[in-house]
One Martini backbone bead per residue (centre of mass of N, CA, C, O) as a GRO file, in nm:
protein
  217
    1MET     BB    1  -8.026  -4.893  -2.301
    2LEU     BB    2  -8.347  -4.912  -2.497
    3LEU     BB    3  -8.534  -4.674  -2.662
    4LEU     BB    4  -8.873  -4.650  -2.766
    5ALA     BB    5  -8.997  -4.390  -2.970
    6MET     BB    6  -9.316  -4.197  -2.985
    7ASP     BB    7  -9.536  -3.987  -3.209
    8THR     BB    8  -9.906  -3.864  -3.266
    9ALA     BB    9  -9.986  -3.544  -3.192
   10THR     BB   10  -9.913  -3.484  -3.479
   11PRO     BB   11  -9.865  -3.507  -3.821
   12ALA     BB   12  -9.634  -3.669  -3.707
   13VAL     BB   13  -9.474  -3.983  -3.765
   14THR     BB   14  -9.264  -4.085  -3.491
   15VAL     BB   15  -8.944  -4.268  -3.465
   16ALA     BB   16  -8.712  -4.406  -3.208
   17LEU     BB   17  -8.375  -4.490  -3.109
   18HIS     BB   18  -8.217  -4.519  -2.776
   19ASP     BB   19  -7.903  -4.593  -2.586
   20GLY     BB   20  -7.851  -4.332  -2.370
   21SER     BB   21  -7.655  -4.139  -2.577
   22SER     BB   22  -7.803  -4.203  -2.860
   23VAL     BB   23  -7.921  -4.211  -3.174
   24VAL     BB   24  -7.975  -4.491  -3.384
   25ALA     BB   25  -8.278  -4.440  -3.497
   26GLU     BB   26  -8.507  -4.289  -3.752
   27SER     BB   27  -8.861  -4.173  -3.813
   28SER     BB   28  -9.044  -3.944  -4.044
   29GLN     BB   29  -9.393  -3.858  -4.104
   30VAL     BB   30  -9.627  -3.648  -4.284
   31ASP     BB   31  -9.970  -3.747  -4.177
   32ALA     BB   32 -10.279  -3.669  -4.040
   33ARG     BB   33 -10.447  -3.949  -4.164
   34ARG     BB   34 -10.204  -4.205  -4.098
   35HIS     BB   35 -10.112  -4.315  -3.820
   36GLY     BB   36 -10.211  -4.618  -3.821
   37GLU     BB   37 -10.046  -4.699  -4.084
   38LEU     BB   38  -9.739  -4.580  -4.009
   39LEU     BB   39  -9.623  -4.672  -3.732
   40LEU     BB   40  -9.536  -4.975  -3.754
   41PRO     BB   41  -9.350  -4.947  -4.003
   42ALA     BB   42  -9.159  -4.751  -3.856
   43VAL     BB   43  -9.065  -4.947  -3.642
   44ASP     BB   44  -8.945  -5.154  -3.837
   45ARG     BB   45  -8.734  -4.964  -3.967
   46VAL     BB   46  -8.577  -4.889  -3.713
   47LEU     BB   47  -8.495  -5.174  -3.627
   48ALA     BB   48  -8.351  -5.247  -3.893
   49GLU     BB   49  -8.143  -5.017  -3.892
   50ALA     BB   50  -8.027  -5.112  -3.602
   51GLY     BB   51  -8.028  -5.435  -3.572
   52VAL     BB   52  -8.293  -5.504  -3.397
   53ARG     BB   53  -8.506  -5.628  -3.170
   54LEU     BB   54  -8.781  -5.573  -2.986
   55ASP     BB   55  -8.672  -5.744  -2.727
   56ALA     BB   56  -8.433  -5.519  -2.669
   57VAL     BB   57  -8.617  -5.340  -2.534
   58THR     BB   58  -8.636  -5.138  -2.215
   59GLY     BB   59  -8.821  -4.893  -2.333
   60ILE     BB   60  -9.091  -4.656  -2.346
   61VAL     BB   61  -9.168  -4.365  -2.549
   62VAL     BB   62  -9.435  -4.111  -2.522
   63GLY     BB   63  -9.642  -3.890  -2.654
   64VAL     BB   64  -9.911  -3.700  -2.472
   65GLY     BB   65  -9.901  -3.418  -2.563
   66PRO     BB   66 -10.092  -3.227  -2.704
   67GLY     BB   67 -10.386  -3.353  -2.897
   68PRO     BB   68 -10.562  -3.513  -3.103
   69TYR     BB   69 -10.738  -3.789  -3.045
   70THR     BB   70 -10.690  -3.978  -3.287
   71GLY     BB   71 -10.377  -3.961  -3.302
   72LEU     BB   72 -10.285  -3.995  -3.004
   73ARG     BB   73 -10.397  -4.290  -2.947
   74VAL     BB   74 -10.207  -4.450  -3.126
   75GLY     BB   75  -9.942  -4.415  -2.963
   76LEU     BB   76 -10.047  -4.500  -2.680
   77MET     BB   77 -10.150  -4.786  -2.749
   78THR     BB   78  -9.885  -4.891  -2.864
   79ALA     BB   79  -9.712  -4.846  -2.614
   80ASP     BB   80  -9.877  -5.021  -2.420
   81THR     BB   81  -9.851  -5.284  -2.580
   82PHE     BB   82  -9.544  -5.306  -2.570
   83GLY     BB   83  -9.514  -5.300  -2.264
   84LEU     BB   84  -9.676  -5.561  -2.211
   85ALA     BB   85  -9.523  -5.760  -2.405
   86LEU     BB   86  -9.222  -5.680  -2.277
   87ASP     BB   87  -9.210  -5.582  -1.982
   88VAL     BB   88  -9.197  -5.255  -1.990
   89PRO     BB   89  -9.163  -4.938  -1.955
   90VAL     BB   90  -9.380  -4.641  -1.976
   91HIS     BB   91  -9.305  -4.316  -2.102
   92GLY     BB   92  -9.399  -3.986  -2.060
   93VAL     BB   93  -9.413  -3.697  -2.291
   94CYS     BB   94  -9.435  -3.389  -2.368
   95THR     BB   95  -9.455  -3.268  -2.680
   96LEU     BB   96  -9.362  -2.976  -2.624
   97ASP     BB   97  -9.092  -3.058  -2.490
   98GLY     BB   98  -8.966  -3.182  -2.743
   99LEU     BB   99  -8.963  -2.922  -2.909
  100ALA     BB  100  -8.795  -2.752  -2.714
  101PHE     BB  101  -8.543  -2.936  -2.707
  102GLU     BB  102  -8.485  -2.920  -3.018
  103ALA     BB  103  -8.465  -2.606  -3.065
  104GLN     BB  104  -8.265  -2.440  -2.881
  105VAL     BB  105  -8.351  -2.176  -2.742
  106ASP     BB  106  -8.267  -1.870  -2.631
  107GLY     BB  107  -8.441  -1.828  -2.383
  108PRO     BB  108  -8.741  -1.729  -2.382
  109PHE     BB  109  -9.037  -1.922  -2.492
  110VAL     BB  110  -9.257  -2.074  -2.739
  111VAL     BB  111  -9.495  -2.336  -2.783
  112ALA     BB  112  -9.679  -2.416  -3.098
  113THR     BB  113  -9.960  -2.597  -3.197
  114ASP     BB  114 -10.199  -2.746  -3.386
  115ALA     BB  115 -10.559  -2.750  -3.283
  116ARG     BB  116 -10.741  -2.634  -3.446
  117ARG     BB  117 -11.012  -2.427  -3.463
  118LYS     BB  118 -10.821  -2.174  -3.437
  119GLU     BB  119 -10.596  -2.319  -3.254
  120VAL     BB  120 -10.362  -2.371  -2.975
  121TYR     BB  121 -10.098  -2.539  -2.849
  122TRP     BB  122  -9.937  -2.427  -2.535
  123ALA     BB  123  -9.615  -2.295  -2.402
  124ARG     BB  124  -9.383  -2.191  -2.166
  125TYR     BB  125  -9.020  -2.112  -2.165
  126GLU     BB  126  -8.704  -2.068  -2.025
  127ASN     BB  127  -8.598  -2.335  -2.161
  128PRO     BB  128  -8.552  -2.642  -2.320
  129ARG     BB  129  -8.610  -2.782  -2.005
  130THR     BB  130  -8.822  -2.539  -1.907
  131ARG     BB  131  -9.140  -2.525  -1.794
  132THR     BB  132  -9.377  -2.249  -1.684
  133THR     BB  133  -9.636  -2.388  -1.805
  134ASP     BB  134  -9.912  -2.511  -1.884
  135ALA     BB  135 -10.079  -2.667  -2.098
  136ALA     BB  136 -10.274  -2.519  -2.372
  137VAL     BB  137 -10.591  -2.394  -2.516
  138ASP     BB  138 -10.607  -2.139  -2.779
  139ARG     BB  139 -10.652  -1.846  -2.911
  140PRO     BB  140 -10.418  -1.643  -3.030
  141ALA     BB  141 -10.551  -1.363  -2.956
  142ASP     BB  142 -10.580  -1.440  -2.638
  143ILE     BB  143 -10.232  -1.460  -2.610
  144ALA     BB  144 -10.067  -1.218  -2.717
  145GLU     BB  145  -9.967  -1.081  -2.452
  146GLN     BB  146  -9.815  -1.338  -2.330
  147VAL     BB  147  -9.622  -1.370  -2.618
  148ALA     BB  148  -9.491  -1.119  -2.654
  149ALA     BB  149  -9.170  -1.115  -2.809
  150LEU     BB  150  -9.158  -1.421  -2.845
  151PRO     BB  151  -9.037  -1.688  -2.936
  152ALA     BB  152  -9.150  -1.951  -3.171
  153VAL     BB  153  -9.252  -2.297  -3.177
  154GLY     BB  154  -9.404  -2.435  -3.447
  155ALA     BB  155  -9.691  -2.461  -3.634
  156GLY     BB  156  -9.852  -2.238  -3.485
  157ALA     BB  157  -9.653  -2.007  -3.547
  158LEU     BB  158  -9.689  -2.021  -3.863
  159LEU     BB  159 -10.008  -1.972  -3.873
  160TYR     BB  160  -9.970  -1.706  -3.650
  161PRO     BB  161  -9.796  -1.421  -3.703
  162ASP     BB  162  -9.944  -1.205  -3.529
  163THR     BB  163  -9.868  -1.362  -3.256
  164PHE     BB  164  -9.594  -1.502  -3.406
  165PRO     BB  165  -9.327  -1.312  -3.532
  166ASP     BB  166  -9.096  -1.543  -3.415
  167PRO     BB  167  -9.029  -1.808  -3.584
  168HIS     BB  168  -8.945  -2.160  -3.527
  169GLY     BB  169  -8.782  -2.442  -3.536
  170PRO     BB  170  -8.964  -2.691  -3.545
  171GLU     BB  171  -9.276  -2.794  -3.652
  172HIS     BB  172  -9.227  -3.088  -3.546
  173VAL     BB  173  -9.192  -3.352  -3.371
  174SER     BB  174  -8.941  -3.578  -3.247
  175ALA     BB  175  -8.847  -3.884  -3.126
  176ALA     BB  176  -8.552  -3.815  -3.075
  177ALA     BB  177  -8.609  -3.589  -2.869
  178LEU     BB  178  -8.776  -3.752  -2.670
  179ALA     BB  179  -8.559  -3.965  -2.608
  180ALA     BB  180  -8.335  -3.772  -2.510
  181LEU     BB  181  -8.499  -3.647  -2.280
  182ALA     BB  182  -8.567  -3.907  -2.130
  183ALA     BB  183  -8.276  -4.006  -2.083
  184GLU     BB  184  -8.190  -3.762  -1.916
  185ARG     BB  185  -8.405  -3.790  -1.689
  186LEU     BB  186  -8.339  -4.079  -1.604
  187ALA     BB  187  -8.036  -4.028  -1.533
  188ALA     BB  188  -8.140  -3.808  -1.305
  189GLY     BB  189  -8.402  -3.946  -1.156
  190GLU     BB  190  -8.655  -3.876  -1.300
  191GLU     BB  191  -8.989  -3.838  -1.340
  192LEU     BB  192  -9.225  -3.941  -1.552
  193LEU     BB  193  -9.492  -3.968  -1.723
  194GLU     BB  194  -9.777  -4.085  -1.779
  195PRO     BB  195  -9.942  -4.276  -2.040
  196ARG     BB  196 -10.145  -4.010  -2.085
  197PRO     BB  197 -10.369  -3.814  -2.224
  198LEU     BB  198 -10.347  -3.470  -2.357
  199TYR     BB  199 -10.621  -3.295  -2.461
  200LEU     BB  200 -10.795  -3.025  -2.328
  201ARG     BB  201 -11.058  -3.159  -2.439
  202ARG     BB  202 -11.357  -3.237  -2.511
  203PRO     BB  203 -11.538  -3.450  -2.658
  204ASP     BB  204 -11.734  -3.453  -2.938
  205ALA     BB  205 -11.855  -3.710  -2.838
  206GLN     BB  206 -12.191  -3.734  -2.704
  207VAL     BB  207 -12.441  -3.782  -2.503
  208PRO     BB  208 -12.752  -3.727  -2.544
  209LYS     BB  209 -13.001  -3.522  -2.441
  210ASN     BB  210 -13.317  -3.620  -2.400
  211TYR     BB  211 -13.366  -3.890  -2.510
  212LYS     BB  212 -13.554  -4.123  -2.670
  213VAL     BB  213 -13.734  -4.391  -2.568
  214VAL     BB  214 -13.776  -4.723  -2.753
  215THR     BB  215 -13.813  -4.918  -2.541
  216PRO     BB  216 -13.986  -5.135  -2.380
  217LYS     BB  217 -14.158  -5.153  -2.064
   0.00000   0.00000   0.00000
């Protein structure tokens, strides 16, 4: 097994290689505006550090979000392209699950990432491997009672201390954690997600209603 993992659902552009037992190489850069520029060079660096060619990869792992549309689609489209070119499976993993797995918090906790617009993407976890709610997007004040007194992981927790008074790292997901979680689930015979985006919001760009027809009849 040699899994190439990537995630662009947060400001981190993160890539890793996992051989089924451990991370072989990884790269992470935080830049919310340059996912498209940074992802492929990061893949090249990770492959070079590991001393392997792309055609040695046996599977792709990609974070499916939730995340903003522009950044999220970069990782998903790249993963799909690699999967088609190499004829290998593409496995989706919830980005929040990767953060939870990496954080290794004892007992119930929350993962919250920045959804912009003064909102967070979030979910509750029983432990680092078990999510107990669907991922959601909400204003922090609207979920304060649901997450009260729980430790919280992620950038969203750092941004809104009134709602998340007990924040923990990491701030952003790492592809190394995604790859390790995917490898563990695959070894256990579990099915992973389809590599489809988890947006949770309707697109900002929409066809205008009642627009005026200007073409000749």
